[in-house]
């Protein structure tokens, strides 16, 4: 080709200094060299960038940034691991279980188990208390001291083996705080007397609490000296609280953590959850199953399944009114719907119905709680109609339907408008909470699609700017 071209149009330039063949090889080598430089520089940049981004919290907090430590004992672990199985997922949750002694075969559906260090050198002199409080308090230090295993951990989360966490909601809640600062996040007891006894400012251990990675590192260094100083205290959570206090840090109260220092029927408590994502439930063995005809594990599994459709919405309460029939409906998403005959005012419906009994038993125990309560009528006919969650699914476009079946008790005369009601279907969009929506949060509104007879359809939606949650009269 070259030769034919030269023949037609003679080349005026002098002959090249290097032959085209050598030049091509040279160009190829240069090309490869440039690619190599670009690639290695790129990798370097990427590493540098991601570590920089990590330290600047450019990336939002995710499930993998949380490390859960579960305090258990050899005696309780076998039965209570059935609760942990419900909320722990091996692919996305990081967790460690601390036992007093080993002897369990590894189970891939459960977090790895580790045996706590010997704590016999620490004094314990709370009369009638349990020495295990020291071991459980020291879980905090032993977790943080895991070193390299804690890469990328932003929050250390502590709970018992009978604590059930709603992990995505905990991620949402903790995202409000900067993990590079010192945070101690949790909640106290529902039972007033327990807070009098221990402290209003303490995160109760069973409800679970979270410690930012930076606070965790400091706390791990000083905890042993605190364990020497607070030998007169009863529990592990008092020891952590005291040590955190000595570091000058106070509790940040998050109402989604639930110690559940009550017994029996939790219905009233679950139906008046604060406007804050549900983070944890504890003392499951002391309360009745949440749903009729289920055992405790099945009940919790049903709540967790509902949360898998719309985590932030679980137990969130919306109230809507049917003014043509004077009917008031309270929807507690993912759990229960109550239908009241008559016009009920919102503040009354947001008050906890006292369906449960006190944590401590015996005469002289006052039923004083940390929230407003109202009586739950003994006569089932004086109560609203109650419907419990019996199914849910997605509509494929970000919407969720959930259905609630009538739980009928007693042979009550009901108003004509509601006497035929057997089922309620609730439609909602996935609740996406960003920092702005959480601070402060606003309750959502709902509409009853009329007419209804056997089945009522309710649509939950964002309220309009000046919309009031009240009966149109
Ligand atoms: C609860 O019910 C499930 C399903 O029926 C069953 O597998 C499980 O063993 C029960 N748990 C307890 C503690 O009875
Ligand atoms: C409601 O359903 C019942 C039974 O199916 C029927 O007899 C009644 O007429 C219906 N009422 C209305 C208002 O549709």
Short mmCIF file of C-alpha atoms and ligand atoms in Angstrom, two decimals:
data_model
loop_
_atom_site.label_atom_id
_atom_site.label_comp_id
_atom_site.label_asym_id
_atom_site.label_seq_id
_atom_site.Cartn_x
_atom_site.Cartn_y
_atom_site.Cartn_z
CA UNK A 1 0.00 0.00 0.00
CA UNK A 2 2.72 2.43 1.01
CA UNK A 3 4.61 1.71 -2.11
CA UNK A 4 1.64 2.23 -4.43
CA UNK A 5 0.89 5.51 -2.68
CA UNK A 6 4.52 6.66 -3.03
CA UNK A 7 4.42 5.88 -6.66
CA UNK A 8 1.44 8.12 -7.24
CA UNK A 9 2.47 10.96 -4.94
CA UNK A 10 6.18 11.02 -4.08
CA UNK A 11 6.87 11.69 -0.36
CA UNK A 12 8.73 15.00 0.04
CA UNK A 13 9.85 14.38 3.63
CA UNK A 14 13.19 12.71 4.50
CA UNK A 15 13.11 9.02 5.43
CA UNK A 16 12.08 8.43 9.09
CA UNK A 17 14.78 8.06 11.75
CA UNK A 18 13.08 5.02 13.27
CA UNK A 19 11.31 2.37 11.30
CA UNK A 20 7.47 2.31 11.57
CA UNK A 21 7.68 -1.10 13.23
CA UNK A 22 9.86 0.17 16.10
CA UNK A 23 7.67 3.25 16.39
CA UNK A 24 4.53 1.11 16.72
CA UNK A 25 6.10 -0.97 19.47
CA UNK A 26 7.15 2.25 21.21
CA UNK A 27 3.62 3.67 20.95
CA UNK A 28 2.12 0.46 22.29
CA UNK A 29 4.49 0.48 25.28
CA UNK A 30 3.73 4.14 25.99
CA UNK A 31 0.04 3.38 25.79
CA UNK A 32 0.35 0.47 28.25
CA UNK A 33 2.46 2.61 30.58
CA UNK A 34 -0.13 5.40 30.60
CA UNK A 35 -2.90 2.85 31.28
CA UNK A 36 -0.87 1.42 34.16
CA UNK A 37 -0.24 4.85 35.67
CA UNK A 38 -3.87 5.87 35.31
CA UNK A 39 -5.08 2.62 36.80
CA UNK A 40 -2.77 2.61 39.80
CA UNK A 41 -3.35 6.31 40.42
CA UNK A 42 -7.07 5.65 40.16
CA UNK A 43 -6.95 2.88 42.75
CA UNK A 44 -4.87 5.03 45.03
CA UNK A 45 -7.33 7.88 44.62
CA UNK A 46 -10.28 5.59 45.19
CA UNK A 47 -8.81 4.25 48.45
CA UNK A 48 -7.91 7.69 49.62
CA UNK A 49 -11.32 9.00 48.66
CA UNK A 50 -13.29 6.26 50.38
CA UNK A 51 -11.35 6.54 53.63
CA UNK A 52 -11.76 10.29 53.52
CA UNK A 53 -15.45 9.92 52.77
CA UNK A 54 -15.83 7.43 55.59
CA UNK A 55 -14.27 9.69 58.10
CA UNK A 56 -16.36 12.60 56.88
CA UNK A 57 -19.56 10.48 57.04
CA UNK A 58 -20.27 11.23 53.41
CA UNK A 59 -21.93 7.83 53.32
CA UNK A 60 -25.13 7.55 55.32
CA UNK A 61 -25.20 5.08 58.19
CA UNK A 62 -26.26 1.63 57.08
CA UNK A 63 -26.99 -1.71 58.72
CA UNK A 64 -23.37 -2.83 58.38
CA UNK A 65 -22.20 0.13 60.46
CA UNK A 66 -23.96 -1.26 63.54
CA UNK A 67 -22.46 -3.99 65.68
CA UNK A 68 -24.90 -5.68 68.07
CA UNK A 69 -23.67 -7.34 71.24
CA UNK A 70 -26.15 -9.67 72.84
CA UNK A 71 -25.71 -10.54 76.49
CA UNK A 72 -26.93 -14.08 77.09
CA UNK A 73 -26.21 -16.95 79.40
CA UNK A 74 -25.75 -20.65 78.83
CA UNK A 75 -29.03 -21.29 80.60
CA UNK A 76 -31.16 -18.88 78.59
CA UNK A 77 -29.57 -18.96 75.16
CA UNK A 78 -31.21 -22.10 73.79
CA UNK A 79 -34.77 -20.88 74.27
CA UNK A 80 -34.19 -17.17 73.68
CA UNK A 81 -32.15 -17.61 70.53
CA UNK A 82 -35.55 -18.09 68.87
CA UNK A 83 -36.10 -14.34 69.34
CA UNK A 84 -32.65 -13.41 68.01
CA UNK A 85 -33.27 -15.59 64.96
CA UNK A 86 -36.22 -13.35 64.09
CA UNK A 87 -34.35 -10.08 63.79
CA UNK A 88 -30.81 -11.18 62.96
CA UNK A 89 -29.95 -11.85 59.35
CA UNK A 90 -26.50 -13.35 58.68
CA UNK A 91 -26.07 -11.41 55.40
CA UNK A 92 -26.74 -7.92 56.71
CA UNK A 93 -26.59 -7.79 60.52
CA UNK A 94 -23.33 -7.77 62.47
CA UNK A 95 -23.74 -9.27 65.91
CA UNK A 96 -21.89 -11.20 68.63
CA UNK A 97 -23.39 -13.18 71.49
CA UNK A 98 -21.61 -13.21 74.87
CA UNK A 99 -22.16 -16.26 77.06
CA UNK A 100 -20.88 -17.24 80.51
CA UNK A 101 -19.75 -20.56 79.08
CA UNK A 102 -19.78 -22.20 75.66
CA UNK A 103 -20.91 -25.56 74.45
CA UNK A 104 -23.22 -24.69 71.56
CA UNK A 105 -22.65 -25.82 67.99
CA UNK A 106 -22.32 -22.89 65.59
CA UNK A 107 -25.62 -22.09 63.88
CA UNK A 108 -25.40 -20.10 60.63
CA UNK A 109 -28.79 -18.50 61.30
CA UNK A 110 -27.52 -17.06 64.59
CA UNK A 111 -24.68 -14.66 65.40
CA UNK A 112 -21.32 -16.12 66.43
CA UNK A 113 -21.05 -16.95 70.12
CA UNK A 114 -18.15 -15.93 72.30
CA UNK A 115 -17.41 -16.65 75.95
CA UNK A 116 -16.95 -13.65 78.24
CA UNK A 117 -13.64 -13.12 80.02
CA UNK A 118 -13.20 -13.98 83.67
CA UNK A 119 -14.46 -11.16 85.92
CA UNK A 120 -13.99 -12.79 89.30
CA UNK A 121 -11.48 -10.09 90.34
CA UNK A 122 -14.20 -7.39 90.35
CA UNK A 123 -16.16 -6.85 93.56
CA UNK A 124 -19.96 -7.20 93.67
CA UNK A 125 -21.84 -6.37 96.82
CA UNK A 126 -25.42 -5.48 95.98
CA UNK A 127 -27.44 -7.53 98.49
CA UNK A 128 -29.28 -10.32 96.73
CA UNK A 129 -28.12 -9.16 93.29
CA UNK A 130 -26.48 -11.18 90.55
CA UNK A 131 -22.73 -11.05 89.90
CA UNK A 132 -23.45 -11.61 86.22
CA UNK A 133 -24.08 -7.83 86.09
CA UNK A 134 -20.30 -7.35 85.95
CA UNK A 135 -19.84 -9.77 83.09
CA UNK A 136 -22.69 -8.17 81.14
CA UNK A 137 -21.39 -4.63 81.75
CA UNK A 138 -17.96 -5.74 80.57
CA UNK A 139 -19.46 -6.93 77.28
CA UNK A 140 -19.16 -3.28 76.28
CA UNK A 141 -15.40 -3.31 76.73
CA UNK A 142 -14.91 -6.80 75.28
CA UNK A 143 -16.90 -5.80 72.20
CA UNK A 144 -14.97 -2.63 71.55
CA UNK A 145 -11.66 -4.42 72.17
CA UNK A 146 -12.29 -6.79 69.25
CA UNK A 147 -10.04 -4.46 67.25
CA UNK A 148 -9.82 -5.21 63.52
CA UNK A 149 -13.16 -7.05 63.62
CA UNK A 150 -14.76 -3.69 64.32
CA UNK A 151 -13.65 -2.08 61.06
CA UNK A 152 -16.27 0.44 59.90
CA UNK A 153 -18.38 0.12 63.06
CA UNK A 154 -20.08 3.45 63.79
CA UNK A 155 -22.35 2.30 66.59
CA UNK A 156 -22.03 -0.38 69.24
CA UNK A 157 -25.49 -1.60 70.18
CA UNK A 158 -26.15 -3.61 73.34
CA UNK A 159 -29.14 -5.72 74.27
CA UNK A 160 -30.22 -8.94 75.97
CA UNK A 161 -31.15 -12.23 74.38
CA UNK A 162 -34.82 -11.40 74.97
CA UNK A 163 -34.51 -8.03 73.20
CA UNK A 164 -35.90 -7.86 69.70
CA UNK A 165 -34.47 -5.10 67.51
CA UNK A 166 -36.06 -3.49 64.45
CA UNK A 167 -32.70 -2.99 62.81
CA UNK A 168 -33.64 -0.70 59.92
CA UNK A 169 -35.45 1.64 62.29
CA UNK A 170 -32.45 1.72 64.59
CA UNK A 171 -30.31 2.68 61.59
CA UNK A 172 -32.78 5.48 60.79
CA UNK A 173 -32.75 6.75 64.36
CA UNK A 174 -28.97 6.62 64.77
CA UNK A 175 -28.48 8.40 61.43
CA UNK A 176 -29.63 11.56 63.18
CA UNK A 177 -26.46 11.59 65.25
CA UNK A 178 -22.81 12.01 64.27
CA UNK A 179 -21.04 8.79 65.27
CA UNK A 180 -17.71 10.63 65.48
CA UNK A 181 -19.02 12.49 68.55
CA UNK A 182 -19.78 10.91 71.93
CA UNK A 183 -23.35 9.62 72.06
CA UNK A 184 -25.14 7.38 74.53
CA UNK A 185 -28.60 6.66 73.10
CA UNK A 186 -31.42 4.67 74.66
CA UNK A 187 -34.44 4.95 76.89
CA UNK A 188 -35.51 4.42 80.47
CA UNK A 189 -38.26 2.27 81.96
CA UNK A 190 -42.00 2.61 81.34
CA UNK A 191 -42.51 1.93 85.02
CA UNK A 192 -42.04 5.08 87.08
CA UNK A 193 -40.80 3.24 90.18
CA UNK A 194 -38.03 1.52 88.25
CA UNK A 195 -36.68 4.91 87.19
CA UNK A 196 -36.91 6.16 90.78
CA UNK A 197 -34.93 3.12 91.87
CA UNK A 198 -32.28 3.13 89.13
CA UNK A 199 -32.30 6.47 87.35
CA UNK A 200 -34.45 8.51 85.04
CA UNK A 201 -31.30 9.27 83.08
CA UNK A 202 -30.11 5.72 82.54
CA UNK A 203 -30.52 3.66 79.35
CA UNK A 204 -32.13 0.46 80.59
CA UNK A 205 -30.11 -2.45 79.25
CA UNK A 206 -32.94 -4.72 78.14
CA UNK A 207 -34.49 -2.09 75.92
CA UNK A 208 -31.05 -1.83 74.41
CA UNK A 209 -28.80 1.17 73.96
CA UNK A 210 -26.31 2.45 71.42
CA UNK A 211 -22.90 3.95 71.99
CA UNK A 212 -21.13 5.80 69.21
CA UNK A 213 -17.84 4.23 68.12
CA UNK A 214 -15.82 7.17 69.42
CA UNK A 215 -17.41 7.02 72.88
CA UNK A 216 -17.09 3.23 72.87
CA UNK A 217 -13.33 3.44 72.39
CA UNK A 218 -12.86 5.72 75.37
CA UNK A 219 -15.33 3.82 77.53
CA UNK A 220 -13.55 0.53 76.86
CA UNK A 221 -10.32 2.05 78.23
CA UNK A 222 -11.81 3.23 81.50
CA UNK A 223 -14.57 0.70 82.19
CA UNK A 224 -12.58 -1.62 84.45
CA UNK A 225 -11.85 1.17 86.90
CA UNK A 226 -15.57 2.01 87.00
CA UNK A 227 -16.40 -1.65 87.69
CA UNK A 228 -14.23 -1.39 90.82
CA UNK A 229 -15.98 1.81 91.94
CA UNK A 230 -19.61 0.80 91.37
CA UNK A 231 -19.61 -2.61 93.06
CA UNK A 232 -22.58 -1.53 95.21
CA UNK A 233 -24.90 -1.23 92.22
CA UNK A 234 -27.39 -3.84 91.07
CA UNK A 235 -27.28 -4.10 87.31
CA UNK A 236 -24.97 -3.94 84.32
CA UNK A 237 -26.79 -0.94 82.88
CA UNK A 238 -26.21 1.07 86.10
CA UNK A 239 -22.49 0.39 85.77
CA UNK A 240 -22.37 1.55 82.14
CA UNK A 241 -24.52 4.60 82.94
CA UNK A 242 -22.23 5.58 85.84
CA UNK A 243 -19.09 5.21 83.80
CA UNK A 244 -20.55 7.18 80.88
CA UNK A 245 -21.60 9.86 83.39
CA UNK A 246 -18.02 10.01 84.70
CA UNK A 247 -16.94 10.73 81.12
CA UNK A 248 -19.31 13.68 81.22
CA UNK A 249 -21.86 12.24 78.82
CA UNK A 250 -25.64 12.21 79.36
CA UNK A 251 -28.29 9.95 77.90
CA UNK A 252 -29.91 10.95 74.63
CA UNK A 253 -33.45 9.72 75.01
CA UNK A 254 -34.95 7.91 72.03
CA UNK A 255 -38.53 6.79 72.63
CA UNK A 256 -38.37 3.86 70.19
CA UNK A 257 -36.35 1.70 72.65
CA UNK A 258 -38.66 -0.31 74.88
CA UNK A 259 -37.56 -1.91 78.11
CA UNK A 260 -41.15 -3.21 78.62
CA UNK A 261 -41.23 -3.21 82.40
CA UNK A 262 -44.88 -4.28 82.38
CA UNK A 263 -46.60 -7.65 82.30
CA UNK A 264 -49.53 -9.25 80.53
CA UNK A 265 -51.38 -7.71 77.64
CA UNK A 266 -49.26 -5.14 75.76
CA UNK A 267 -52.12 -4.11 73.45
CA UNK A 268 -52.59 -0.64 74.95
CA UNK A 269 -48.89 0.13 74.86
CA UNK A 270 -48.40 -1.06 71.29
CA UNK A 271 -51.46 0.89 70.11
CA UNK A 272 -50.12 4.23 71.34
CA UNK A 273 -46.53 4.14 70.12
CA UNK A 274 -44.75 7.50 70.04
CA UNK A 275 -44.25 9.26 66.71
CA UNK A 276 -40.82 7.76 66.46
CA UNK A 277 -39.68 4.55 64.77
CA UNK A 278 -40.07 1.37 66.82
CA UNK A 279 -36.53 0.29 67.73
CA UNK A 280 -36.80 -2.52 70.27
CA UNK A 281 -39.06 -4.65 72.45
CA UNK A 282 -37.90 -6.50 75.55
CA UNK A 283 -39.18 -8.86 78.28
CA UNK A 284 -41.09 -10.85 75.71
CA UNK A 285 -41.41 -13.81 78.08
CA UNK A 286 -43.27 -11.64 80.59
CA UNK A 287 -45.95 -10.46 78.19
CA UNK A 288 -48.77 -12.23 76.38
CA UNK A 289 -48.48 -12.97 72.67
CA UNK A 290 -49.44 -9.78 70.78
CA UNK A 291 -51.85 -11.49 68.39
CA UNK A 292 -54.68 -13.89 69.20
CA UNK A 293 -54.04 -17.60 68.57
CA UNK A 294 -50.28 -17.24 68.31
CA UNK A 295 -47.38 -17.98 70.61
CA UNK A 296 -44.81 -15.33 71.50
CA UNK A 297 -42.32 -16.19 68.80
CA UNK A 298 -45.03 -16.20 66.13
CA UNK A 299 -46.32 -12.84 67.38
CA UNK A 300 -42.94 -11.19 67.13
CA UNK A 301 -42.36 -12.83 63.77
CA UNK A 302 -45.60 -11.29 62.49
CA UNK A 303 -44.57 -7.79 63.60
CA UNK A 304 -41.14 -8.22 62.06
CA UNK A 305 -42.68 -9.45 58.81
CA UNK A 306 -44.91 -6.37 58.72
CA UNK A 307 -41.82 -4.22 59.33
CA UNK A 308 -40.12 -5.86 56.35
CA UNK A 309 -42.75 -4.18 54.14
CA UNK A 310 -42.60 -0.72 55.70
CA UNK A 311 -40.22 -0.57 58.60
CA UNK A 312 -40.70 3.07 59.59
CA UNK A 313 -44.48 2.68 59.65
CA UNK A 314 -44.70 -0.27 62.04
CA UNK A 315 -46.95 0.67 65.02
CA UNK A 316 -47.47 4.21 63.73
CA UNK A 317 -50.96 5.40 64.56
CA UNK A 318 -53.32 7.30 62.26
CA UNK A 319 -56.86 8.28 63.14
CA UNK A 320 -59.71 8.89 60.72
CA UNK A 321 -63.34 9.79 61.02
CA UNK A 322 -66.54 8.80 59.25
CA UNK A 323 -68.75 11.79 59.98
CA UNK A 324 -71.83 10.44 58.19
CA UNK A 325 -71.98 7.47 60.59
CA UNK A 326 -70.14 9.08 63.51
CA UNK A 327 -67.47 6.39 63.62
CA UNK A 328 -63.84 6.91 64.66
CA UNK A 329 -61.08 4.58 63.45
CA UNK A 330 -57.60 4.27 64.93
CA UNK A 331 -55.14 2.44 62.69
CA UNK A 332 -51.95 1.14 64.27
CA UNK A 333 -50.15 0.05 61.16
CA UNK A 334 -48.86 -3.51 61.06
CA UNK A 335 -50.64 -4.44 64.26
CA UNK A 336 -54.28 -3.53 64.94
CA UNK A 337 -57.22 -1.32 64.00
CA UNK A 338 -59.78 -0.12 66.53
CA UNK A 339 -63.21 1.07 65.45
CA UNK A 340 -65.01 3.31 67.94
CA UNK A 341 -68.68 4.13 67.79
CA UNK A 342 -69.03 7.87 68.23
CA UNK A 343 -66.78 10.86 67.89
CA UNK A 344 -63.57 10.32 69.82
CA UNK A 345 -61.14 13.19 70.22
CA UNK A 346 -57.61 12.59 69.03
CA UNK A 347 -55.74 13.27 72.31
CA UNK A 348 -57.79 10.55 74.03
CA UNK A 349 -56.91 8.03 71.34
CA UNK A 350 -53.21 8.83 71.67
CA UNK A 351 -53.32 7.92 75.36
CA UNK A 352 -52.15 4.46 76.38
CA UNK A 353 -54.96 2.06 77.35
CA UNK A 354 -54.01 0.26 80.54
CA UNK A 355 -54.32 -3.32 79.30
CA UNK A 356 -51.20 -4.51 81.16
CA UNK A 357 -50.23 -4.92 84.79
CA UNK A 358 -47.31 -3.63 86.82
CA UNK A 359 -43.84 -5.10 86.58
CA UNK A 360 -43.46 -5.49 90.29
CA UNK A 361 -46.24 -7.39 91.99
CA UNK A 362 -47.76 -7.18 95.42
CA UNK A 363 -49.80 -4.74 97.41
CA UNK A 364 -48.51 -1.19 97.63
CA UNK A 365 -47.16 -1.27 94.10
CA UNK A 366 -48.57 1.81 92.41
CA UNK A 367 -49.28 1.64 88.72
CA UNK A 368 -47.48 4.82 87.80
CA UNK A 369 -46.10 5.01 84.32
CA UNK A 370 -43.96 7.42 82.36
CA UNK A 371 -46.86 8.24 80.02
CA UNK A 372 -50.53 9.18 80.29
CA UNK A 373 -52.89 6.25 80.55
CA UNK A 374 -56.62 5.68 80.34
CA UNK A 375 -58.64 2.76 81.62
CA UNK A 376 -59.36 -0.23 79.45
CA UNK A 377 -62.98 -1.21 80.10
CA UNK A 378 -63.48 -4.63 81.67
CA UNK A 379 -66.70 -4.99 79.71
CA UNK A 380 -65.68 -6.01 76.17
CA UNK A 381 -68.83 -4.33 74.81
CA UNK A 382 -67.62 -0.99 76.15
CA UNK A 383 -64.41 -1.36 74.13
CA UNK A 384 -64.01 -0.50 70.46
CA UNK A 385 -64.15 -3.25 67.86
CA UNK A 386 -60.63 -4.61 67.50
CA UNK A 387 -59.10 -5.98 64.31
CA UNK A 388 -55.67 -7.64 64.24
CA UNK A 389 -53.22 -7.83 61.36
CA UNK A 390 -53.77 -11.05 59.41
CA UNK A 391 -52.04 -10.38 56.10
CA UNK A 392 -50.08 -7.87 54.04
CA UNK A 393 -48.38 -7.45 50.70
CA UNK A 394 -47.04 -4.96 48.17
CA UNK A 395 -48.90 -3.62 45.20
CA UNK A 396 -45.65 -3.49 43.23
CA UNK A 397 -45.46 0.33 42.96
CA UNK A 398 -44.20 1.20 46.42
CA UNK A 399 -47.63 0.80 47.99
CA UNK A 400 -48.54 -1.71 50.68
CA UNK A 401 -51.88 -3.25 51.62
CA UNK A 402 -52.40 -4.71 55.05
CA UNK A 403 -55.51 -6.48 56.24
CA UNK A 404 -56.92 -6.78 59.73
CA UNK A 405 -59.52 -9.35 60.83
CA UNK A 406 -62.14 -8.81 63.52
CA UNK A 407 -61.27 -10.23 66.93
CA UNK A 408 -64.69 -10.75 68.34
CA UNK A 409 -65.18 -11.01 72.07
CA UNK A 410 -68.55 -11.11 73.75
CA UNK A 411 -71.92 -10.80 72.13
CA UNK A 412 -72.20 -7.04 71.90
CA UNK A 413 -74.79 -4.83 70.31
CA UNK A 414 -73.00 -2.46 67.97
CA UNK A 415 -74.15 0.53 65.97
CA UNK A 416 -75.67 -0.42 62.65
CA UNK A 417 -72.87 1.14 60.66
CA UNK A 418 -70.22 -1.16 62.15
CA UNK A 419 -72.09 -4.27 63.24
CA UNK A 420 -71.38 -6.07 59.97
CA UNK A 421 -67.66 -5.19 59.86
CA UNK A 422 -65.41 -8.23 59.64
CA UNK A 423 -62.32 -7.00 57.89
CA UNK A 424 -60.35 -3.80 57.35
CA UNK A 425 -57.94 -3.23 54.52
CA UNK A 426 -55.38 -0.45 54.84
CA UNK A 427 -53.49 1.05 51.92
CA UNK A 428 -50.33 3.07 52.43
CA UNK A 429 -47.15 4.20 50.72
CA UNK A 430 -43.77 3.23 52.12
CA UNK A 431 -42.81 5.72 54.81
CA UNK A 432 -39.38 7.11 53.91
CA UNK A 433 -37.97 9.04 56.82
CA UNK A 434 -35.13 11.39 56.10
CA UNK A 435 -33.64 13.56 58.79
CA UNK A 436 -35.94 16.43 57.94
CA UNK A 437 -39.13 14.39 58.30
CA UNK A 438 -38.04 13.05 61.65
CA UNK A 439 -37.26 16.38 63.12
CA UNK A 440 -39.98 17.00 64.13
CA UNK A 441 -42.15 14.15 62.86
CA UNK A 442 -45.79 14.63 61.84
CA UNK A 443 -48.55 12.06 62.16
CA UNK A 444 -50.14 10.93 58.90
CA UNK A 445 -53.82 11.27 58.03
CA UNK A 446 -56.22 8.65 56.72
CA UNK A 447 -59.49 8.41 54.82
CA UNK A 448 -62.24 5.83 55.07
CA UNK A 449 -63.46 4.95 51.62
CA UNK A 450 -67.20 4.83 52.03
CA UNK A 451 -69.55 3.08 51.89
CA UNK A 452 -68.51 0.03 53.89
CA UNK A 453 -70.42 -2.89 55.22
CA UNK A 454 -68.49 -6.07 55.82
CA UNK A 455 -65.20 -4.65 54.76
CA UNK A 456 -63.76 -1.18 55.19
CA UNK A 457 -60.94 0.27 53.11
CA UNK A 458 -58.68 2.90 54.65
CA UNK A 459 -56.10 4.95 52.85
CA UNK A 460 -53.19 6.44 54.84
CA UNK A 461 -51.58 9.55 53.39
CA UNK A 462 -49.65 12.67 54.28
CA UNK A 463 -51.88 15.30 55.90
CA UNK A 464 -52.46 18.53 54.02
CA UNK A 465 -50.63 21.56 55.44
CA UNK A 466 -53.51 22.88 57.55
CA UNK A 467 -55.46 19.65 57.91
CA UNK A 468 -56.75 18.73 61.36
CA UNK A 469 -57.24 15.18 62.60
CA UNK A 470 -60.82 15.64 63.78
CA UNK A 471 -64.42 14.79 62.92
CA UNK A 472 -66.01 17.19 60.39
CA UNK A 473 -68.97 18.62 62.24
C1 LIG B 1 -44.67 -21.36 68.34
O1 LIG B 1 -45.36 -21.82 67.20
C2 LIG B 1 -44.52 -22.30 66.17
C3 LIG B 1 -45.39 -22.59 64.95
O2 LIG B 1 -46.60 -23.19 65.29
C4 LIG B 1 -43.76 -23.51 66.65
O3 LIG B 1 -42.90 -23.98 65.63
C5 LIG B 1 -42.95 -23.10 67.87
O4 LIG B 1 -42.31 -24.24 68.41
C6 LIG B 1 -43.83 -22.47 68.93
N1 LIG B 1 -42.97 -21.94 69.96
C7 LIG B 1 -43.18 -22.15 71.24
C8 LIG B 1 -42.21 -21.54 72.17
O5 LIG B 1 -44.12 -22.80 71.65
C1 LIG B 2 -74.63 -5.23 54.35
O1 LIG B 2 -74.49 -6.61 54.12
C2 LIG B 2 -75.57 -7.38 54.58
C3 LIG B 2 -75.24 -8.83 54.39
O2 LIG B 2 -74.51 -9.05 53.23
C4 LIG B 2 -76.84 -6.95 53.83
O3 LIG B 2 -77.95 -7.66 54.31
C5 LIG B 2 -77.06 -5.46 54.05
O4 LIG B 2 -78.18 -5.02 53.28
C6 LIG B 2 -75.82 -4.67 53.65
N1 LIG B 2 -76.03 -3.27 54.00
C7 LIG B 2 -75.71 -2.28 53.19
C8 LIG B 2 -75.95 -0.89 53.72
O5 LIG B 2 -75.20 -2.44 52.09
#
